[in-house]
Short mmCIF file of C-alpha atoms and ligand atoms in Angstrom, two decimals:
data_model
loop_
_atom_site.label_atom_id
_atom_site.label_comp_id
_atom_site.label_asym_id
_atom_site.label_seq_id
_atom_site.Cartn_x
_atom_site.Cartn_y
_atom_site.Cartn_z
CA MET A 1 0.00 0.00 0.00
CA LYS A 2 0.98 3.61 -0.40
CA VAL A 3 2.20 5.21 2.80
CA PRO A 4 0.72 8.61 3.50
CA GLU A 5 3.19 11.42 3.80
CA PHE A 6 4.04 12.70 7.22
CA LYS A 7 5.78 15.84 8.32
CA SER A 8 7.75 15.46 11.52
CA ASN A 9 5.77 18.18 13.23
CA SER A 10 2.32 17.16 12.05
CA HIS A 11 -0.35 17.10 14.71
CA ASN A 12 -1.62 13.94 16.29
CA ARG A 13 -4.42 12.52 14.23
CA GLU A 14 -7.45 10.62 15.32
CA TYR A 15 -6.61 6.93 15.30
CA MET A 16 -8.87 3.93 15.69
CA ALA A 17 -6.73 2.52 18.46
CA GLU A 18 -4.10 3.71 20.88
CA TYR A 19 -0.55 2.62 20.06
CA VAL A 20 2.64 2.18 21.97
CA ALA A 21 6.11 2.05 20.44
CA SER A 22 8.88 -0.34 21.41
CA VAL A 23 12.38 0.83 20.75
CA GLY A 24 15.50 -1.31 20.89
CA MET A 25 18.81 0.52 20.83
CA GLU A 26 21.96 -0.80 19.21
CA VAL A 27 24.94 1.45 19.81
CA HIS A 28 28.43 1.09 18.37
CA ALA A 29 31.25 3.00 20.03
CA GLU A 30 34.80 3.26 18.72
CA LEU A 31 37.14 2.84 21.66
CA LEU A 32 39.70 5.43 22.74
CA THR A 33 42.78 3.29 22.21
CA GLN A 34 46.07 4.29 20.59
CA THR A 35 46.10 1.29 18.28
CA LYS A 36 43.72 -1.05 16.47
CA MET A 37 42.11 -4.16 17.88
CA PHE A 38 44.46 -6.83 16.54
CA CYS A 39 47.46 -4.93 15.13
CA ARG A 40 49.55 -1.91 16.03
CA CYS A 41 48.16 0.49 13.41
CA THR A 42 47.30 3.94 14.75
CA VAL A 43 43.71 4.83 15.53
CA ALA A 44 42.79 8.40 14.52
CA PHE A 45 39.96 10.08 12.67
CA GLY A 46 40.58 11.07 9.05
CA GLY A 47 43.97 10.73 7.36
CA GLU A 48 44.81 9.86 3.76
CA PRO A 49 42.95 6.69 2.76
CA ASN A 50 44.78 3.42 3.45
CA THR A 51 47.72 5.00 5.27
CA ARG A 52 46.89 3.35 8.61
CA THR A 53 46.89 -0.25 7.51
CA CYS A 54 49.14 -3.30 7.74
CA PRO A 55 48.98 -6.93 6.58
CA ILE A 56 46.97 -7.88 9.70
CA CYS A 57 44.13 -5.35 9.36
CA LEU A 58 44.13 -5.85 5.59
CA GLY A 59 43.48 -9.54 6.25
CA LEU A 60 46.42 -10.83 4.22
CA PRO A 61 47.04 -14.59 4.38
CA GLY A 62 49.50 -15.81 6.99
CA THR A 63 49.00 -12.95 9.47
CA LEU A 64 47.94 -13.54 13.06
CA PRO A 65 45.93 -11.16 15.25
CA VAL A 66 47.00 -10.16 18.78
CA PRO A 67 44.16 -8.69 20.90
CA ASN A 68 44.50 -5.18 22.30
CA ARG A 69 44.51 -5.51 26.11
CA LYS A 70 43.47 -1.89 26.60
CA ALA A 71 40.37 -2.39 24.43
CA ILE A 72 39.30 -5.41 26.45
CA GLU A 73 39.77 -3.40 29.63
CA ILE A 74 37.67 -0.51 28.32
CA VAL A 75 34.79 -2.85 27.44
CA LEU A 76 34.98 -4.50 30.86
CA ARG A 77 34.95 -1.10 32.58
CA THR A 78 31.95 -0.05 30.49
CA ALA A 79 30.15 -3.30 31.28
CA ILE A 80 30.72 -2.70 34.99
CA ALA A 81 29.51 0.91 34.68
CA LEU A 82 26.38 -0.44 32.97
CA ASN A 83 25.70 -2.83 35.85
CA CYS A 84 26.37 -5.90 33.72
CA GLN A 85 27.39 -9.38 34.70
CA ILE A 86 30.90 -10.08 33.51
CA ALA A 87 31.86 -13.11 31.43
CA MET A 88 34.86 -14.43 33.36
CA ASP A 89 35.53 -16.72 30.38
CA SER A 90 34.89 -15.22 26.99
CA ILE A 91 35.87 -15.87 23.38
CA PHE A 92 35.88 -14.09 20.04
CA HIS A 93 33.79 -15.36 17.12
CA ARG A 94 33.95 -14.81 13.42
CA LYS A 95 30.86 -13.22 11.91
CA ASN A 96 31.01 -14.20 8.27
CA TYR A 97 29.63 -12.08 5.46
CA PHE A 98 30.90 -10.56 2.28
CA TYR A 99 31.20 -6.83 1.75
CA PRO A 100 34.08 -4.87 0.25
CA ASP A 101 34.67 -2.86 3.44
CA LEU A 102 35.44 -6.10 5.30
CA PRO A 103 38.92 -7.18 4.19
CA LYS A 104 38.94 -10.61 5.85
CA GLY A 105 35.47 -11.65 4.75
CA TYR A 106 34.46 -11.85 8.39
CA GLN A 107 34.25 -9.49 11.35
CA VAL A 108 35.72 -10.58 14.65
CA SER A 109 32.89 -10.21 17.15
CA GLN A 110 31.34 -11.96 20.15
CA TYR A 111 28.35 -14.26 19.90
CA GLY A 112 26.13 -16.00 22.41
CA GLU A 113 23.97 -15.34 25.44
CA THR A 114 26.56 -15.07 28.22
CA ASN A 115 29.77 -14.95 26.17
CA PRO A 116 29.88 -11.19 25.52
CA LEU A 117 32.24 -9.46 27.99
CA GLY A 118 29.20 -7.90 29.68
CA TYR A 119 25.55 -9.10 29.73
CA TYR A 120 22.26 -8.57 31.63
CA GLY A 121 22.96 -5.02 32.77
CA TYR A 122 20.93 -1.83 32.92
CA LEU A 123 21.21 1.91 32.59
CA GLU A 124 19.10 4.33 34.61
CA ILE A 125 17.61 7.34 32.89
CA PRO A 126 15.89 10.28 34.60
CA THR A 127 12.17 10.62 33.83
CA LYS A 128 10.10 13.79 33.49
CA ASP A 129 8.42 13.31 36.89
CA GLY A 130 11.80 13.48 38.64
CA GLY A 131 12.20 9.72 39.02
CA TYR A 132 14.35 7.17 37.20
CA LYS A 133 13.66 4.37 34.81
CA LYS A 134 15.81 1.29 34.30
CA ILE A 135 16.63 0.40 30.72
CA LYS A 136 17.76 -3.21 30.60
CA ILE A 137 20.88 -3.96 28.59
CA ARG A 138 21.19 -7.29 26.82
CA ARG A 139 24.91 -7.28 26.07
CA VAL A 140 28.11 -5.26 25.80
CA HIS A 141 30.58 -6.90 23.46
CA LEU A 142 33.86 -6.23 21.73
CA GLU A 143 34.38 -6.40 17.99
CA GLU A 144 36.26 -4.60 15.24
CA ASP A 145 35.15 -1.82 12.93
CA THR A 146 34.95 -2.16 9.14
CA GLY A 147 36.53 0.03 6.47
CA LYS A 148 34.63 2.72 4.61
CA LEU A 149 33.38 2.75 1.05
CA MET A 150 33.86 6.06 -0.71
CA HIS A 151 32.44 7.38 -3.91
CA MET A 152 35.24 8.83 -5.98
CA PRO A 153 34.86 12.22 -7.66
CA GLN A 154 36.05 10.73 -10.95
CA GLY A 155 33.42 7.98 -10.73
CA GLY A 156 33.48 4.50 -9.25
CA SER A 157 34.01 3.60 -5.62
CA GLY A 158 37.07 3.15 -3.48
CA VAL A 159 37.56 1.60 -0.10
CA ASP A 160 39.49 3.11 2.81
CA TYR A 161 40.74 0.56 5.35
CA ASN A 162 42.02 3.11 7.88
CA ARG A 163 39.01 2.33 10.06
CA ALA A 164 39.17 -1.44 9.49
CA GLY A 165 40.12 -3.18 12.72
CA VAL A 166 39.49 -0.21 15.02
CA PRO A 167 38.26 -1.55 18.39
CA LEU A 168 34.49 -1.30 18.47
CA MET A 169 32.10 -1.89 21.34
CA GLU A 170 28.50 -2.86 20.73
CA ILE A 171 25.89 -2.13 23.40
CA VAL A 172 22.41 -3.57 22.87
CA THR A 173 19.29 -3.08 24.97
CA ASP A 174 17.25 -6.09 26.09
CA PHE A 175 14.03 -7.49 24.69
CA PRO A 176 11.24 -6.76 25.45
CA PRO A 177 12.33 -3.14 25.15
CA ASP A 178 11.96 -0.74 28.08
CA ILE A 179 12.07 2.28 25.77
CA GLU A 180 8.59 3.24 24.58
CA ASN A 181 8.98 6.69 23.08
CA SER A 182 11.42 9.03 21.37
CA ASP A 183 12.19 11.02 24.54
CA ASP A 184 13.34 7.90 26.38
CA ALA A 185 15.37 6.88 23.33
CA LYS A 186 17.14 10.22 23.30
CA GLU A 187 17.64 10.19 27.07
CA TYR A 188 19.09 6.66 26.94
CA LEU A 189 21.56 7.66 24.27
CA SER A 190 22.46 10.86 26.06
CA GLN A 191 23.10 9.07 29.37
CA LEU A 192 25.04 6.31 27.65
CA ARG A 193 27.19 8.80 25.76
CA ALA A 194 27.86 10.76 28.95
CA ILE A 195 29.05 7.60 30.71
CA LEU A 196 31.28 6.53 27.80
CA ILE A 197 32.97 9.93 27.68
CA TRP A 198 33.11 10.10 31.49
CA ILE A 199 35.06 6.85 31.84
CA GLY A 200 37.23 7.52 28.80
CA ALA A 201 35.77 4.71 26.68
CA CYS A 202 34.83 6.74 23.60
CA ASP A 203 34.97 10.38 22.51
CA GLY A 204 31.23 10.29 21.73
CA LYS A 205 31.51 12.22 18.46
CA MET A 206 28.34 11.21 16.65
CA GLU A 207 29.08 13.56 13.77
CA GLU A 208 32.41 11.78 13.13
CA GLY A 209 30.81 8.37 13.54
CA SER A 210 32.79 7.31 16.60
CA LEU A 211 29.42 6.82 18.31
CA ARG A 212 26.70 5.35 16.13
CA CYS A 213 23.14 4.53 17.10
CA GLU A 214 20.77 2.25 15.23
CA PRO A 215 17.38 2.05 16.88
CA ASN A 216 14.82 -0.58 15.89
CA ILE A 217 11.22 0.42 16.21
CA SER A 218 7.89 -1.38 16.26
CA VAL A 219 4.39 -0.38 17.28
CA ARG A 220 1.53 -2.33 18.81
CA VAL A 221 -1.94 -1.56 20.09
CA VAL A 222 -1.94 -0.68 23.79
CA GLY A 223 -2.99 -3.68 25.86
CA THR A 224 -1.85 -6.31 23.36
CA ASP A 225 1.14 -8.55 24.00
CA ALA A 226 2.29 -9.31 20.47
CA TYR A 227 5.10 -7.03 19.34
CA GLY A 228 4.83 -5.58 15.87
CA THR A 229 7.34 -6.10 13.09
CA LYS A 230 10.33 -3.86 13.64
CA THR A 231 12.24 -1.64 11.28
CA GLU A 232 15.81 -0.54 11.81
CA LEU A 233 16.95 3.05 11.34
CA LYS A 234 20.41 4.01 10.08
CA ASN A 235 22.36 7.24 9.41
CA LEU A 236 21.31 9.02 12.58
CA ASN A 237 24.18 11.30 13.50
CA SER A 238 22.86 13.47 16.31
CA PHE A 239 20.59 13.21 19.34
CA ARG A 240 18.05 15.26 17.50
CA SER A 241 17.98 12.92 14.53
CA VAL A 242 17.59 9.91 16.86
CA GLN A 243 14.62 11.58 18.52
CA LEU A 244 13.03 12.73 15.26
CA GLY A 245 13.78 9.40 13.59
CA VAL A 246 12.02 7.39 16.28
CA GLN A 247 9.07 9.80 16.21
CA PHE A 248 8.79 9.63 12.45
CA GLU A 249 9.09 5.87 12.28
CA THR A 250 6.46 5.44 14.99
CA ARG A 251 4.02 7.66 13.13
CA ARG A 252 4.77 6.00 9.82
CA GLN A 253 4.12 2.52 11.20
CA VAL A 254 0.92 3.55 12.96
CA ALA A 255 -0.30 5.01 9.66
CA VAL A 256 0.51 1.74 7.87
CA VAL A 257 -1.42 -0.29 10.44
CA GLU A 258 -4.32 2.15 10.53
CA GLY A 259 -4.48 2.01 6.76
CA GLY A 260 -5.01 -1.75 6.95
CA GLY A 261 -1.47 -2.63 5.86
CA THR A 262 1.31 -4.55 7.55
CA VAL A 263 4.69 -3.14 8.52
CA ALA A 264 7.47 -4.75 6.52
CA GLN A 265 10.75 -5.77 8.11
CA GLU A 266 13.07 -3.18 6.64
CA THR A 267 16.26 -1.26 7.15
CA ARG A 268 15.51 2.40 6.64
CA GLY A 269 17.79 5.39 6.27
CA TRP A 270 17.27 8.77 7.85
CA ASN A 271 17.14 11.81 5.64
CA GLU A 272 18.28 14.71 7.77
CA ALA A 273 17.25 17.36 5.25
CA ASN A 274 13.56 16.51 5.01
CA GLU A 275 13.30 14.75 8.37
CA SER A 276 11.93 11.49 7.08
CA SER A 277 13.04 7.89 6.69
CA TYR A 278 13.43 6.07 3.40
CA LEU A 279 13.66 2.41 2.47
CA MET A 280 17.20 1.07 2.19
CA ARG A 281 16.57 -2.66 1.99
CA VAL A 282 13.87 -5.18 2.82
CA LYS A 283 14.97 -7.92 5.20
CA GLU A 284 13.51 -11.14 3.83
CA SER A 285 15.01 -13.18 6.63
CA GLU A 286 17.67 -12.92 9.32
CA ASN A 287 21.14 -13.22 7.85
CA ASP A 288 22.99 -16.40 8.66
CA TYR A 289 26.45 -15.24 9.64
CA ARG A 290 27.77 -18.74 10.42
CA TYR A 291 29.29 -17.55 13.67
CA PHE A 292 32.07 -19.78 14.93
CA PRO A 293 34.88 -19.38 17.49
CA ASP A 294 37.88 -17.63 15.96
CA PRO A 295 40.65 -20.25 15.97
CA ASP A 296 43.38 -17.60 15.77
CA LEU A 297 42.40 -15.95 19.05
CA VAL A 298 42.96 -17.51 22.46
CA PRO A 299 40.07 -17.50 24.95
CA MET A 300 39.99 -14.66 27.48
CA LYS A 301 39.95 -15.50 31.16
CA PHE A 302 39.62 -12.98 34.00
CA ASP A 303 39.93 -13.44 37.72
CA GLU A 304 37.82 -11.85 40.42
CA ALA A 305 40.70 -9.69 41.70
CA TYR A 306 41.24 -8.12 38.27
CA ILE A 307 37.53 -7.36 37.80
CA GLN A 308 37.41 -5.95 41.33
CA SER A 309 40.36 -3.67 40.59
CA LEU A 310 38.54 -2.37 37.48
CA ARG A 311 35.39 -1.86 39.54
CA GLU A 312 37.33 0.20 42.07
CA SER A 313 39.07 2.25 39.40
CA LEU A 314 35.76 3.53 38.02
CA PRO A 315 34.91 7.14 38.86
CA GLU A 316 31.53 8.01 40.36
CA LEU A 317 29.14 8.24 37.40
CA PRO A 318 27.22 11.38 36.36
CA LEU A 319 23.76 10.21 37.46
CA SER A 320 25.06 9.26 40.89
CA LYS A 321 26.69 12.67 41.26
CA TRP A 322 23.50 14.33 40.06
CA LYS A 323 21.49 12.59 42.77
CA ARG A 324 24.12 13.23 45.44
CA TYR A 325 24.48 16.97 44.74
CA GLN A 326 20.76 17.37 45.37
CA GLU A 327 20.71 15.25 48.50
CA GLU A 328 24.00 16.24 50.09
CA TRP A 329 24.24 19.90 49.09
CA LYS A 330 20.58 20.72 48.42
CA LEU A 331 21.29 21.97 44.91
CA SER A 332 18.39 22.14 42.47
CA ALA A 333 18.06 19.39 39.84
CA LYS A 334 18.91 21.95 37.18
CA HIS A 335 22.04 23.16 38.94
CA ALA A 336 23.13 19.58 39.67
CA ASP A 337 22.65 18.84 35.99
CA GLN A 338 24.74 21.82 34.90
CA LEU A 339 27.56 20.72 37.18
CA THR A 340 27.58 17.07 36.16
CA ASN A 341 27.44 17.20 32.38
CA GLU A 342 31.21 16.98 32.19
CA ARG A 343 33.59 15.11 34.47
CA ASN A 344 36.32 17.78 34.88
CA TRP A 345 33.66 20.34 35.64
CA ALA A 346 32.04 18.18 38.35
CA GLU A 347 35.43 17.39 39.85
CA PHE A 348 36.33 21.08 39.87
CA PHE A 349 33.15 21.79 41.82
CA GLU A 350 33.76 19.00 44.33
CA GLU A 351 37.34 20.11 44.87
CA ALA A 352 36.16 23.64 45.65
CA VAL A 353 33.59 22.32 48.12
CA SER A 354 36.19 20.10 49.78
CA LEU A 355 38.42 23.18 50.20
CA GLY A 356 35.70 24.84 52.25
CA GLY A 357 33.63 26.59 49.57
CA ASP A 358 29.91 27.07 50.06
CA PRO A 359 28.31 24.58 47.59
CA GLN A 360 25.55 26.90 46.41
CA LEU A 361 27.86 29.91 46.02
CA ILE A 362 30.51 27.88 44.20
CA CYS A 363 27.80 26.48 41.94
CA ASN A 364 26.43 29.97 41.19
CA TRP A 365 29.84 31.33 40.23
CA MET A 366 30.70 28.29 38.13
CA ILE A 367 27.54 28.25 36.05
CA ALA A 368 27.39 32.05 35.62
CA GLU A 369 30.63 34.08 35.66
CA PHE A 370 33.10 31.23 35.22
CA SER A 371 31.21 29.48 32.39
CA ALA A 372 30.75 32.74 30.53
CA ALA A 373 34.43 33.65 30.83
CA LEU A 374 35.53 30.18 29.67
CA ASN A 375 33.16 30.29 26.72
CA GLU A 376 34.40 33.66 25.65
CA ALA A 377 38.05 32.65 25.95
CA GLY A 378 37.42 29.25 24.36
CA LEU A 379 39.03 27.48 27.32
CA THR A 380 38.13 24.58 29.57
CA ALA A 381 38.14 24.97 33.35
CA ARG A 382 41.41 23.13 33.75
CA ASP A 383 43.39 25.21 31.31
CA SER A 384 42.26 28.56 32.67
CA PHE A 385 44.07 30.39 35.50
CA ILE A 386 41.12 29.83 37.81
CA THR A 387 41.55 26.93 40.24
CA PRO A 388 39.04 25.65 42.80
CA LYS A 389 41.08 27.59 45.39
CA HIS A 390 40.39 30.88 43.55
CA LEU A 391 36.63 30.34 43.66
CA VAL A 392 36.70 29.33 47.31
CA ASP A 393 38.69 32.46 48.17
CA LEU A 394 36.38 34.70 46.16
CA THR A 395 33.09 33.31 47.46
CA ASN A 396 34.37 33.36 51.04
CA LEU A 397 35.29 37.05 50.67
CA ILE A 398 31.74 37.76 49.52
CA LYS A 399 30.17 35.56 52.17
CA ALA A 400 32.18 37.32 54.91
CA GLY A 401 31.11 40.71 53.59
CA THR A 402 34.69 41.74 52.80
CA ILE A 403 33.64 42.61 49.26
CA ASN A 404 30.21 42.88 47.69
CA GLY A 405 28.97 40.84 44.75
CA LYS A 406 29.55 43.59 42.23
CA ILE A 407 33.21 44.09 43.21
CA GLY A 408 33.38 40.28 43.25
CA LYS A 409 32.71 40.26 39.51
CA ASP A 410 35.54 42.73 38.86
CA VAL A 411 37.87 40.71 41.07
CA PHE A 412 36.89 37.54 39.24
CA ALA A 413 37.62 39.13 35.86
CA GLU A 414 41.06 40.14 37.13
CA CYS A 415 41.79 36.64 38.48
CA PHE A 416 40.69 35.12 35.20
CA LYS A 417 43.12 37.35 33.34
CA THR A 418 46.13 37.13 35.66
CA GLY A 419 45.65 34.14 37.92
CA GLY A 420 46.02 36.35 40.99
CA MET A 421 44.31 35.28 44.23
CA PRO A 422 41.11 37.22 44.98
CA SER A 423 42.17 38.19 48.52
CA ASP A 424 45.50 39.55 47.20
CA ILE A 425 43.75 41.59 44.50
CA VAL A 426 41.28 42.97 47.04
CA LYS A 427 44.17 43.98 49.33
CA GLU A 428 46.36 45.47 46.58
CA LYS A 429 43.58 47.49 45.01
CA GLY A 430 41.88 48.46 48.27
CA LEU A 431 38.57 46.96 47.21
CA THR A 432 37.42 46.01 50.65
CA GLN A 433 33.76 46.72 51.12
CA VAL A 434 33.00 49.86 53.09
CA SER A 435 30.68 49.03 55.98
CA ASP A 436 31.52 52.17 57.95
CA SER A 437 28.13 53.71 58.69
CA GLY A 438 29.63 57.21 59.18
CA GLU A 439 31.16 57.28 55.71
CA ILE A 440 28.04 55.85 54.07
CA GLN A 441 25.78 58.32 55.91
CA GLN A 442 27.94 61.23 54.80
CA VAL A 443 27.77 60.28 51.14
CA CYS A 444 24.01 59.58 51.32
CA MET A 445 23.47 62.98 52.85
CA SER A 446 25.51 64.82 50.22
CA ILE A 447 23.74 63.04 47.36
CA LEU A 448 20.32 63.94 48.79
CA GLU A 449 21.40 67.56 49.20
CA ALA A 450 22.65 67.71 45.64
CA ASN A 451 19.37 66.30 44.26
CA PRO A 452 16.49 68.05 46.05
CA ASP A 453 14.17 67.65 43.06
CA VAL A 454 14.57 63.85 43.11
CA VAL A 455 13.82 63.81 46.83
CA THR A 456 10.66 65.84 46.19
CA ARG A 457 9.55 63.35 43.55
CA TYR A 458 10.14 60.49 45.97
CA LYS A 459 8.10 62.21 48.68
CA SER A 460 5.27 62.78 46.21
CA GLY A 461 4.98 59.05 45.68
CA GLN A 462 7.44 58.26 42.87
CA THR A 463 9.26 55.71 45.02
CA ASN A 464 11.01 54.17 42.01
CA VAL A 465 13.48 57.09 41.90
CA LYS A 466 15.16 55.49 44.93
CA GLY A 467 17.11 53.19 42.63
CA PHE A 468 18.55 56.22 40.87
CA LEU A 469 19.79 57.64 44.19
CA VAL A 470 21.28 54.26 45.19
CA GLY A 471 23.15 54.28 41.91
CA LEU A 472 24.63 57.72 42.57
CA ILE A 473 25.67 56.74 46.09
CA MET A 474 27.29 53.46 44.98
CA LYS A 475 29.13 55.35 42.26
CA GLU A 476 30.41 57.87 44.76
CA GLY A 477 31.60 54.93 46.90
CA LYS A 478 33.39 53.45 43.85
CA GLY A 479 31.20 50.36 44.14
CA ARG A 480 32.74 49.39 47.47
CA PHE A 481 29.86 50.43 49.73
CA ASN A 482 27.96 47.64 51.41
CA PRO A 483 24.78 47.70 49.26
CA GLY A 484 22.54 46.54 52.12
CA MET A 485 23.73 49.37 54.34
CA VAL A 486 23.29 51.91 51.57
CA GLN A 487 19.69 50.79 51.04
CA GLU A 488 18.98 50.97 54.75
CA THR A 489 20.64 54.35 55.39
CA LEU A 490 19.02 55.96 52.38
CA GLN A 491 15.58 54.63 53.33
CA GLU A 492 15.96 56.05 56.82
CA MET A 493 16.88 59.47 55.47
CA LEU A 494 14.06 59.52 52.92
CA ASP A 495 11.53 58.50 55.56
CA ARG A 496 12.51 61.36 57.86
ZN1 ZN B 501 46.94 -2.85 10.95
MN1 MN B 502 28.20 -4.81 15.60
#
């Protein structure tokens, strides 16, 4: 049947039944290793085609692969972070199929229920109502990436094997799927990506293809048990496209069913430009890859002590920090989120708090002044002059009333430029806040005397002119007057 056209932002239509989507997520992540999975070729994005290859990753006869220990360790650490069970004995399999980007004619991968390095795990995602939802993970396994086919400007196609043999981790959610809408799909991917970057497993660059997500989607009528036929989506290279892709595919399938048709088992591509999916190929049946244990690779065996040492080496994960910042330091969910979206940033915050900083004040300065300054300078927290100690010093000066918030901003700007300590700058420049009531009274008095017309307007009910007077007084005090005392003194005088 002909599928009606859908725009991604079309309104919900009236349907005969209510539908629910089921979304499985298959994520491939290129690992942050120096070298490839089974040879010593360099791993790096880009480069002249076929310059990072050797007889092993080109699959020439007579070569033997040697597994990359670091890659195995990264997958194990990820599996632990994703609450998986660990396969203490595990082997590599050959997944056999023919395609020009696969030089050996098979991909080294891991097959089986409990053979993948990690299995039966879960990832927690925050939900809109402030709770969490567990997304079950079926497996986390290690394999190798393929090469890339390229269409040549002069016609024909070439193949670049620079990527062939790059360590690749595959993370697959469990069936039946826990993800039932596009928001959860996006949140899952976002949490997963954050964890992978956090623990140094992958750089998470979706636009460069080092993190790739292929969701499979099916729909069924609410209340029924039978899952619908699923389609798989490819070419999604941003969070937004994953979210829009799942939305589109859900709507498309519902329309097919509502129109009396049946959803075909297909692989569909995502067209970023017109925000729709298109048919790539129809899957007549599951491919038979003839998986078998790779005879060139020795079985892996891990002991409890090794796994325990990996477990202990893992940093606290973002979601755990997010929860803890709210519980321990009473920060808002939004603030906790802004502090935990990057590991260095969160660690900077915690270091400042451990040095005696007030958590809320440190947080305020980090997400406002500090973030803005870093953005403008194009720096990260760790390569700027500002250290946790600077922020603690600055916020403590403000908290103690030594300087006011406005002077604090000037002092911060100076620290950011020179790396000087806030208390030194305050001392050198004589920026200490003036809380001497005699001096403040004197200036208030002289400003009122110099502006009798403004005072008259105030007395006649235009109370908003008070701000103008405060401004004049603060200016006279070169910004160093205690603003609370200025407000109070002025009010007293005006009320006389
Ligand atoms: Zn190689
Ligand atoms: Mn795979």
